[in-house]
Coordinates of C-alpha atoms and ligand atoms in Angstrom, one line a residue:
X1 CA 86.7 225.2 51.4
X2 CA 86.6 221.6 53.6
X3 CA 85.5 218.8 52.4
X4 CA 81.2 218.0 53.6
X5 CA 79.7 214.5 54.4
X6 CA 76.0 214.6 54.7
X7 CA 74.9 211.3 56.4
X8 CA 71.6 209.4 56.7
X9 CA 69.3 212.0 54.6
X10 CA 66.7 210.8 52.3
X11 CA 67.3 212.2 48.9
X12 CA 64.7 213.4 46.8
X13 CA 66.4 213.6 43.3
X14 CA 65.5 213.0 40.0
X15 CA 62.3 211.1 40.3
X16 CA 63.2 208.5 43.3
X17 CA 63.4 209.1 47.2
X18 CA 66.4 207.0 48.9
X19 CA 68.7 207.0 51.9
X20 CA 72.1 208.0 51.1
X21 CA 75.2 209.8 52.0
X22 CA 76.3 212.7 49.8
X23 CA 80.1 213.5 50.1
X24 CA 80.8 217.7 49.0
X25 CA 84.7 218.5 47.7
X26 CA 85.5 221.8 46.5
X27 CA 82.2 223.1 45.9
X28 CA 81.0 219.7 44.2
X29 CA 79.3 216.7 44.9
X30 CA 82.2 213.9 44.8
X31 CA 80.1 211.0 45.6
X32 CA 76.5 210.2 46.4
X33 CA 75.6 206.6 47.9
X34 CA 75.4 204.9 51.0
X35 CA 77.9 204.3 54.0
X36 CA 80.5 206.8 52.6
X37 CA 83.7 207.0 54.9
X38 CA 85.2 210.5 55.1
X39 CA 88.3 210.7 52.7
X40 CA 90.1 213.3 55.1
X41 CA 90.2 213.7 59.5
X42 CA 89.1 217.6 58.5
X43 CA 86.4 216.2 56.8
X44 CA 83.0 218.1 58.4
X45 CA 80.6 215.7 59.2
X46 CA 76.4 216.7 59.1
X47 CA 74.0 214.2 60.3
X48 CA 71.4 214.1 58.1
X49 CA 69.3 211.7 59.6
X50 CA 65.4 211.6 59.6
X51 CA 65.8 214.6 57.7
X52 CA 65.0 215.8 53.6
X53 CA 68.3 216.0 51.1
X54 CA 67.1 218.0 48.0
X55 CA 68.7 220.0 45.3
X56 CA 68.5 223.6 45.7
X57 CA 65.2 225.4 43.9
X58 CA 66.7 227.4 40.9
X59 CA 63.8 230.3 41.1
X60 CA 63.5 231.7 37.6
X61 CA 61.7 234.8 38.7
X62 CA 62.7 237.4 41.3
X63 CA 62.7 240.9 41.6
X64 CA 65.7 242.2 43.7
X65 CA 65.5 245.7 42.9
X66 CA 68.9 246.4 42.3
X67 CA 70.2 248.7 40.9
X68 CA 68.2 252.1 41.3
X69 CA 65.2 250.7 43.9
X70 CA 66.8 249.8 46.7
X71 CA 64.7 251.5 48.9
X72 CA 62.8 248.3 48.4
X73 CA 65.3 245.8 48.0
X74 CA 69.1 244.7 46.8
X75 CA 70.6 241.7 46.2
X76 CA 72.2 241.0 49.2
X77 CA 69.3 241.0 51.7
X78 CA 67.2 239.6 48.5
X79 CA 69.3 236.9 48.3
X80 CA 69.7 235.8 52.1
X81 CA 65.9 236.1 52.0
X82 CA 65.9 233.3 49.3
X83 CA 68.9 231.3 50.6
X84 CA 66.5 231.0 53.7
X85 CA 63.7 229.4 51.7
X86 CA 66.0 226.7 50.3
X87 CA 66.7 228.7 46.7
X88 CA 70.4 228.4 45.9
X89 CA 69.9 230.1 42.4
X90 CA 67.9 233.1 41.2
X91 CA 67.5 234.8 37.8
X92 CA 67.0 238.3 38.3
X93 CA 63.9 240.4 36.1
X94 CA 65.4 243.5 34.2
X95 CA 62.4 246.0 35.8
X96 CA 65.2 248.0 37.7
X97 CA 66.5 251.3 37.0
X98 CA 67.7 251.9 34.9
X99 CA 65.8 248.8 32.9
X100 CA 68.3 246.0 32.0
X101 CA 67.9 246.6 28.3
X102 CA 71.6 246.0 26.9
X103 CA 74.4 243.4 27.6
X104 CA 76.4 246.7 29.6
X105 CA 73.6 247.4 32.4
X106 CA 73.5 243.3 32.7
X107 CA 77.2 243.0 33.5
X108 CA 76.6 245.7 35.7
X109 CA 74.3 243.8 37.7
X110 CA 76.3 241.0 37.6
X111 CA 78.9 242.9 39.3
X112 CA 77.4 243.4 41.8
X113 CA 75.9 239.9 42.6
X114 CA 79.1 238.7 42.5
X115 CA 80.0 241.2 45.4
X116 CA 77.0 240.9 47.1
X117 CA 74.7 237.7 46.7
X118 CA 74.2 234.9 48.8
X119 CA 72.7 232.6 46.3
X120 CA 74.0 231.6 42.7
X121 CA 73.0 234.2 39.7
X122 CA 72.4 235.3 36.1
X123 CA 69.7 237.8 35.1
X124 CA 67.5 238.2 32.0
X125 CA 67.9 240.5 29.3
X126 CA 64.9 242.4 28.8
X127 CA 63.1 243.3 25.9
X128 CA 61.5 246.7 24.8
X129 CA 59.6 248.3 21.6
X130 CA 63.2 249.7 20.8
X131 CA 65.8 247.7 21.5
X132 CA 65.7 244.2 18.8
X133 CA 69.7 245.4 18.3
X134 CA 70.5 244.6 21.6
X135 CA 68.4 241.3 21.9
X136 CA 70.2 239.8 18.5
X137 CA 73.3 240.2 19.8
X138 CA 73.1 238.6 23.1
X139 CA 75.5 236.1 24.0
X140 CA 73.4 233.2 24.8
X141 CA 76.4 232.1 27.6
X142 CA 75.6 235.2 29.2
X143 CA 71.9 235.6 29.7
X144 CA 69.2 233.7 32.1
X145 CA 66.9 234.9 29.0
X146 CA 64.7 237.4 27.0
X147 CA 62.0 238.9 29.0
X148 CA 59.2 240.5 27.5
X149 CA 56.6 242.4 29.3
X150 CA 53.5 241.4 27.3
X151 CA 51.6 243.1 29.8
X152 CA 52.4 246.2 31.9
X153 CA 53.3 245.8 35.4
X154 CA 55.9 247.6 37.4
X155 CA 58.5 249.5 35.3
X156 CA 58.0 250.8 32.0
X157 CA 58.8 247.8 29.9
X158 CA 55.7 247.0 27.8
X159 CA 56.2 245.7 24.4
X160 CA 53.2 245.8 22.9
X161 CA 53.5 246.3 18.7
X162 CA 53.4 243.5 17.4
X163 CA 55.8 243.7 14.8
X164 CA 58.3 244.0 17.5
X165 CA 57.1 240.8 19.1
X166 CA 57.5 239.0 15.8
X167 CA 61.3 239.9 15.2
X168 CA 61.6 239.2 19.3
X169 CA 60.4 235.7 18.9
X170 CA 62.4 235.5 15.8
X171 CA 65.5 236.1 17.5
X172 CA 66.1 235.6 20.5
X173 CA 69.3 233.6 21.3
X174 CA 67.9 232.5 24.3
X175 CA 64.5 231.3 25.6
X176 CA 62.2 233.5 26.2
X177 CA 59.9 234.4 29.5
X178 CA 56.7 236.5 28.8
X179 CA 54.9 238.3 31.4
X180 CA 51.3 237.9 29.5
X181 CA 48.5 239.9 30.3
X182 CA 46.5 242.2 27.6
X183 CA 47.3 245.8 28.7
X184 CA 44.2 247.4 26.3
X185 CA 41.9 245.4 28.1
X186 CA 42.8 245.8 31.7
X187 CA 42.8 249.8 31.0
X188 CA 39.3 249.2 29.7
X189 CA 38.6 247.5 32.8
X190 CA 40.1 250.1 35.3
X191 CA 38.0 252.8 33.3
X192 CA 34.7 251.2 34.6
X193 CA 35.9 250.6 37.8
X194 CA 36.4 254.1 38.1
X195 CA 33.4 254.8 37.3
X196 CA 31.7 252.7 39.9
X197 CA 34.1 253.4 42.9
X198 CA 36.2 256.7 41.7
X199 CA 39.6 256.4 43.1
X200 CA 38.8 253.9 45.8
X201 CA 38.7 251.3 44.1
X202 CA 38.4 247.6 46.5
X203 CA 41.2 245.5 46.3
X204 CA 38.6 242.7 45.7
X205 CA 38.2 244.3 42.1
X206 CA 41.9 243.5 41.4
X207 CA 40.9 239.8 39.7
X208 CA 38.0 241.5 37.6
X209 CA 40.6 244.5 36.3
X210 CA 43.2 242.4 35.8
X211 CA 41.1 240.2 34.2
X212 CA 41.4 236.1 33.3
X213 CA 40.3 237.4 29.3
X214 CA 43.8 239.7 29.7
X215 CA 45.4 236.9 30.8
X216 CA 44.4 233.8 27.9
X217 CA 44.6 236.5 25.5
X218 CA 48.0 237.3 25.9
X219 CA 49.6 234.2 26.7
X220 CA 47.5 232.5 23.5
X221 CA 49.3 235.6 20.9
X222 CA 52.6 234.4 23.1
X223 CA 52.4 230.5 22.2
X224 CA 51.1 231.4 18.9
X225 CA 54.2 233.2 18.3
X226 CA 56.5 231.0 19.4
X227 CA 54.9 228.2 17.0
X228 CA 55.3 230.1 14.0
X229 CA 58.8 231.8 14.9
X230 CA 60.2 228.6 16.4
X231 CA 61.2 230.2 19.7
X232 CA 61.4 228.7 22.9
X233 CA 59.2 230.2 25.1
X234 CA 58.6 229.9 29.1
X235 CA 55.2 231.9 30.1
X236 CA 55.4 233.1 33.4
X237 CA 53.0 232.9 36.5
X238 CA 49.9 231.5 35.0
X239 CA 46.7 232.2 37.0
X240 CA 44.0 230.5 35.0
X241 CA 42.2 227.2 34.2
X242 CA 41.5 228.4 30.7
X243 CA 45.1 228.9 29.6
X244 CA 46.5 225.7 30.8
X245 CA 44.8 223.9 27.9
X246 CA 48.3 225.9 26.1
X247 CA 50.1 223.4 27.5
X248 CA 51.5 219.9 27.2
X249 CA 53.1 217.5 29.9
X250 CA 56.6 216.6 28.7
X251 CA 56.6 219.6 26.4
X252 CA 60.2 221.6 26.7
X253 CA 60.2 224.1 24.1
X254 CA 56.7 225.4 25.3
X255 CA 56.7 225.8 28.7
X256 CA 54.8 227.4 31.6
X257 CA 55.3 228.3 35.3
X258 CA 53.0 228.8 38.3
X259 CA 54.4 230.9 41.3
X260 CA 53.5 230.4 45.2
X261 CA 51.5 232.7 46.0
X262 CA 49.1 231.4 43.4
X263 CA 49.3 228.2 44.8
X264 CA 48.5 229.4 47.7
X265 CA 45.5 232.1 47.8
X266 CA 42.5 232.6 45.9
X267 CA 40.5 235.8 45.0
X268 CA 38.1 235.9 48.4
X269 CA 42.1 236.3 50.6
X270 CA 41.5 240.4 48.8
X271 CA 38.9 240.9 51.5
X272 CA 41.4 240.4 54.6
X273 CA 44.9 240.9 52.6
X274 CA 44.0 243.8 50.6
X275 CA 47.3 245.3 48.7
X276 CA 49.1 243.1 50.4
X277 CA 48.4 240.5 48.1
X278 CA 48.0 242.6 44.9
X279 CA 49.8 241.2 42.2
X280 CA 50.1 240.9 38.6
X281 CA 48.7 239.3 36.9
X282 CA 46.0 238.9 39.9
X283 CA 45.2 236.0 41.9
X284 CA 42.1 234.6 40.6
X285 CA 39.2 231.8 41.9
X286 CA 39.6 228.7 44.2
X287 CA 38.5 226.6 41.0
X288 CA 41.6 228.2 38.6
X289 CA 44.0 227.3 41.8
X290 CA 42.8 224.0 41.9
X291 CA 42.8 223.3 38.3
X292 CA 46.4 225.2 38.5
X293 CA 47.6 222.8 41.4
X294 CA 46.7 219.9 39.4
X295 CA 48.2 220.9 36.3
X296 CA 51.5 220.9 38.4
X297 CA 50.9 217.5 39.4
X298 CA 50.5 216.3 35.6
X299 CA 53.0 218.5 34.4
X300 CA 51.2 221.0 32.5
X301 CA 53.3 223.2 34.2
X302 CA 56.1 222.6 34.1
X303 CA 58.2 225.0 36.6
X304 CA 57.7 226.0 40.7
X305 CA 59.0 229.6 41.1
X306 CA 57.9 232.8 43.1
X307 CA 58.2 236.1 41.2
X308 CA 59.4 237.6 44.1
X309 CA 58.3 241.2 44.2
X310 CA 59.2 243.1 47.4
X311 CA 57.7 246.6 47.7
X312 CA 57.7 248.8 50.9
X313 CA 55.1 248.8 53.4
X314 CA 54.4 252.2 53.3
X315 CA 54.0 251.7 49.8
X316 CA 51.6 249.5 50.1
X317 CA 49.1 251.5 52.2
X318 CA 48.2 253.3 49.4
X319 CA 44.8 253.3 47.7
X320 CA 44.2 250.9 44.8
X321 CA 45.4 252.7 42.0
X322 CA 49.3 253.9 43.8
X323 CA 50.1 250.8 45.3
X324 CA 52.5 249.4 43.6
X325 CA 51.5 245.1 42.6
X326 CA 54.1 242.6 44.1
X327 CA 54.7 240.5 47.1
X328 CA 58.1 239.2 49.4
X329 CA 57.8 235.3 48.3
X330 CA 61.4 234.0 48.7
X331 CA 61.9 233.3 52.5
X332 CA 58.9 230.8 52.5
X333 CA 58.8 229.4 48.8
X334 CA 60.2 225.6 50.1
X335 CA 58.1 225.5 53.3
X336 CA 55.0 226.7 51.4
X337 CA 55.9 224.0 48.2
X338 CA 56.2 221.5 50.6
X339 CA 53.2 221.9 52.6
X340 CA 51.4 221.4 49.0
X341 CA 52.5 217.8 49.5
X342 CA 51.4 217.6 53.0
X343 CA 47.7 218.3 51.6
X344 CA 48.4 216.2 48.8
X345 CA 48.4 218.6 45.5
X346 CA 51.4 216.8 44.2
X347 CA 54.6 214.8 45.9
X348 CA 58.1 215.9 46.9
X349 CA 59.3 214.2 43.8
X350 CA 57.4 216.6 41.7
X351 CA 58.5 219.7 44.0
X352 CA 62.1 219.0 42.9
X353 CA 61.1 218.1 39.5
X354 CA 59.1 221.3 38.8
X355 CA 61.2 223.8 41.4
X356 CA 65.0 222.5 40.9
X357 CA 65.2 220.1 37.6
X358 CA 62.8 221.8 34.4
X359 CA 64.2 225.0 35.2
X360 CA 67.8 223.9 34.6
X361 CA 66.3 222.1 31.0
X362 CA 64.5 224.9 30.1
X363 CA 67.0 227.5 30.6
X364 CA 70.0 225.3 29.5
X365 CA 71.9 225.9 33.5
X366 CA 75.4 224.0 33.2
X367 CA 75.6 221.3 36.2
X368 CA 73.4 222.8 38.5
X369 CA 69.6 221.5 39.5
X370 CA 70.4 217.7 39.7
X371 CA 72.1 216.0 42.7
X372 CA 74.6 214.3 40.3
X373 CA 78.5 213.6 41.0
X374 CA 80.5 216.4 39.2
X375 CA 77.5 219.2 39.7
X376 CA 78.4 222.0 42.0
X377 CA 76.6 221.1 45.5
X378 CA 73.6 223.6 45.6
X379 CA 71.6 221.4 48.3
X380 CA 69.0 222.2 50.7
X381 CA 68.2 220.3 54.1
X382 CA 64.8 219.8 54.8
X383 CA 63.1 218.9 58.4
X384 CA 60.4 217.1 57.7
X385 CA 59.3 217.7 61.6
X386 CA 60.3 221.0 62.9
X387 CA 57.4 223.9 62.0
X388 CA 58.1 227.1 60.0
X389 CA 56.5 229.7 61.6
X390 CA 56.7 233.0 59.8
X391 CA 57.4 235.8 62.1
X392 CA 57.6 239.2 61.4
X393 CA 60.7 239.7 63.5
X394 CA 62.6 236.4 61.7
X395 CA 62.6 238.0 57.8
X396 CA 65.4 238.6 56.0
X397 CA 63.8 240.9 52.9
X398 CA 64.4 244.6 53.4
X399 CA 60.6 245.5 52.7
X400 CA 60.3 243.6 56.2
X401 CA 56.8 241.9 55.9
X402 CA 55.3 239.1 54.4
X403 CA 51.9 238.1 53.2
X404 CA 52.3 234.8 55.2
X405 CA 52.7 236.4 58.6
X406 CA 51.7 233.8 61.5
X407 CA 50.9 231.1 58.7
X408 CA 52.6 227.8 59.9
X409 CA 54.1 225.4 57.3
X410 CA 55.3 222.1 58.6
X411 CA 58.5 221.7 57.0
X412 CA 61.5 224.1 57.7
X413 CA 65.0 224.6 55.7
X414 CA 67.9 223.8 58.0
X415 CA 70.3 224.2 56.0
X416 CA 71.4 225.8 52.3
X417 CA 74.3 224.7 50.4
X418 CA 75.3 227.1 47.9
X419 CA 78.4 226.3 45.3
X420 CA 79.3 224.1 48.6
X421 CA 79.6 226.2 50.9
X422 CA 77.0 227.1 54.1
X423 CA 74.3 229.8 53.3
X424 CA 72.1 229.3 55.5
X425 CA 72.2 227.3 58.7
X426 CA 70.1 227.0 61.8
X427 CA 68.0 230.4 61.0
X428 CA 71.0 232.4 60.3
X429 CA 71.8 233.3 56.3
X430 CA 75.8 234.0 55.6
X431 CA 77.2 237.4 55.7
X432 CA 79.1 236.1 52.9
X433 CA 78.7 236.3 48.9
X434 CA 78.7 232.7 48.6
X435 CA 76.5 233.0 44.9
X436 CA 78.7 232.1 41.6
X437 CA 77.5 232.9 38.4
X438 CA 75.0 230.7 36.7
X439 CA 76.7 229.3 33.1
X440 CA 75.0 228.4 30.2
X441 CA 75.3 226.5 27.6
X442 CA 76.5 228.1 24.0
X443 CA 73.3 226.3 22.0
X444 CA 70.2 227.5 22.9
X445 CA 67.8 228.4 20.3
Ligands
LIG1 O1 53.1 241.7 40.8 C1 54.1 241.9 40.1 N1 55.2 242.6 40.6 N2 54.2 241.4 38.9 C2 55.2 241.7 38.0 O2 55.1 241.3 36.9 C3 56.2 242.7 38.4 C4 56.4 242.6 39.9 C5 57.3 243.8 40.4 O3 58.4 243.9 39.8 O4 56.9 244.4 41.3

């Protein structure tokens, strides 16, 4: 591995915005400050100037599909998808097949991430109405986390007695991440739909079924659980104004997340996008984005991800009811962030607060997320100047589309560090599996 001397960038690290060199032996970050000679004639040298030096996002949400759907996906096209959008870690959702419900199907999958992926790893235990055995005795060191489906979506991993909930909240090792939407009434909800519109149901009902009452009533039994049971609990992609009032700037034991593609659209993009952008839970109104946007800027919420959830096109042509929820987010989740702070929803500083640095707190990553001497060098080089343009023939996902096509964000990635070594560079992703897996630390309760 040669020794790295990035030159001239602006760093945007912990808080503060400066111009300095960062100097990358053996996978790590040796030195960061200015005017730093190189320590070796081998040394590579990357001019950095005019440019955007940031820590890599760790996304704590993806869908990759492997193993058992990938038709759709797997983790090596998953993950050069994400290394092009400036993600250098992922941690992978256990709706695969067969589900990741015990600490033998996760080593599986980390098997084969360590053959295959791009990007750095771990993956999340998940949770079911049957399996409280298996979620006591998992090694905290070993696990992104405890995901429970509080809500149905794709897979078969509901958990919705509540006396299961209560032991899982009581004991899980790890913190947990909720998917939170109340399944009883979104079937309610699809009954009258089908009543008015049979099995062709519009798209544009998607917000009204998968209603904003599902949503704050879930997520309200999730934070109310956490209280009493003293968990740590991380609610996943929130989509409305009323459920922010959850939670509390600065809080890290309570946390929640809003993903892109809520950021980005608002219920009225159903008309034109269709399936394409059906999603759970649903994309709601322009007024629970905004209030969403702003609850990033104040810290509300507290973590940027993208619940990357790549389905086949063909899939996706189907009528309302068969087409499976779940959109290709990875390859555009920096350029999109970024072009947040172009409009002014919130600063760089708080992309790489919310994207790279809370995630790394909240899920207790070892020396990752920070641009700190000693850290491994998971870095991302921005151009503040050069347009991404998303083209269909330029994506690296296996499902082959995206809900951004032709949308043009003014920032693009240039170039991905992962573990220290190139990932991505000039358009291109690495053929090879330059991901390591994520550690943890042994406390985490
Ligand atoms: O839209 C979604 N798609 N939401 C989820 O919770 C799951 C995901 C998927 O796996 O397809």
């Amino acid at each position: 591995m040669s020794d790295l001397l990035i030159t001239g960038g602006k760093i945007v690290n912990e808080g503060r915005s400066a111009e300095q060199d960062v100097l990358v032996r053996q996978g790590r970050i040796e030195r960061i400050g200015p005017s730093i000679s190189p320590p070796s004639p081998s040394c590579k040298i990357i001019d950095a100037s005019g440019k955007l030096v940031m820590p890599g996002l760790i996304d704590d949400q993806v869908h990759f599909r492997e193993p058992g759907l990938t038709h759709k996906a797997c983790m090596r096209t998953e993950s050069r998808a994400a290394v092009a959008g400036g993600i250098t870690t992922f941690f992978e959702m256990p709706n695969v097949s067969p589900p990741t419900l015990d600490m033998k199907r996760l080593e599986e999958k980390y098997a084969i991430a360590a053959r295959d992926s791009v990007a750095n790893y771990a993956f999340f235990l998940g949770a079911s109405n049957e399996n409280i055995d298996a979620v006591k005795a998992a090694d905290p060191t070993k696990i992104a986390g405890i995901k429970i489906f509080m809500g149905s979506s794709t897979g078969n991993m509901l958990v919705d007695e509540e006396d299961v909930l209560e032991k899982i909240f009581r004991h899980a090792p790890a913190t947990i991440a909720t998917h939170c939407e109340h399944t009883p009434s979104i079937l309610e909800n699809e009954e009258t739909a089908k009543k008015e519109f049979g099995d062709e149901v519009p798209f544009s009902e998607h917000p009204k079924i998968r209603s904003r009452e599902a949503c704050l009533r879930s997520s309200s039994l999730a934070v109310e659980l956490a209280k009493r049971e003293k968990a740590r609990l991380h609610v996943l992609h929130i989509t409305t104004a009323e459920e922010l009032a959850l939670f509390e700037s600065g809080h890290d034991r309570i946390t929640a997340e809003a993903c892109v593609h809520h950021l980005w659209f608002e219920q009225s993009d159903y008309q034109e996008l269709g399936s394409l952008i059906k999603c759970n839970p649903a994309i709601k109104s322009a007024e629970d984005r905004s209030a969403i946007r702003q609850a990033v800027a104040d810290g509300r919420i507290s973590v940027l991800a993208t619940d990357h959830a790549p389905h086949t096109w063909e899939e996706k042509q189907a009528s309302y009811f068969k087409a499976p929820s779940g959109l290709p987010l990875a390859q555009h989740s920096l350029p999109l962030m970024l072009e947040m702070t172009k409009t002014g929803c919130f600063s760089i500083e708080t992309v790489v607060e919310r994207a790279c640095h809370a995630p790394t707190r909240i899920f207790d990553v070892r020396e990752r997320g920070f641009l700190r001497e000693g850290y491994w060098a998971d870095l991302v080089i921005v151009d503040p100047d050069r347009e991404t343009v998303v083209d269909e023939s330029e994506l690296f996902s296996r499902c082959n589309w995206s809900p951004f096509s032709g949308t043009r964000f003014s920032h693009s990635v240039e170039l991905t560090l992962v573990s220290g070594q190139v990932a991505y560079y000039a358009g291109k992703p690495s053929d090879e599996p330059t991901g390591q897996r994520v550690e943890f630390e042994s406390q985490r309760r």
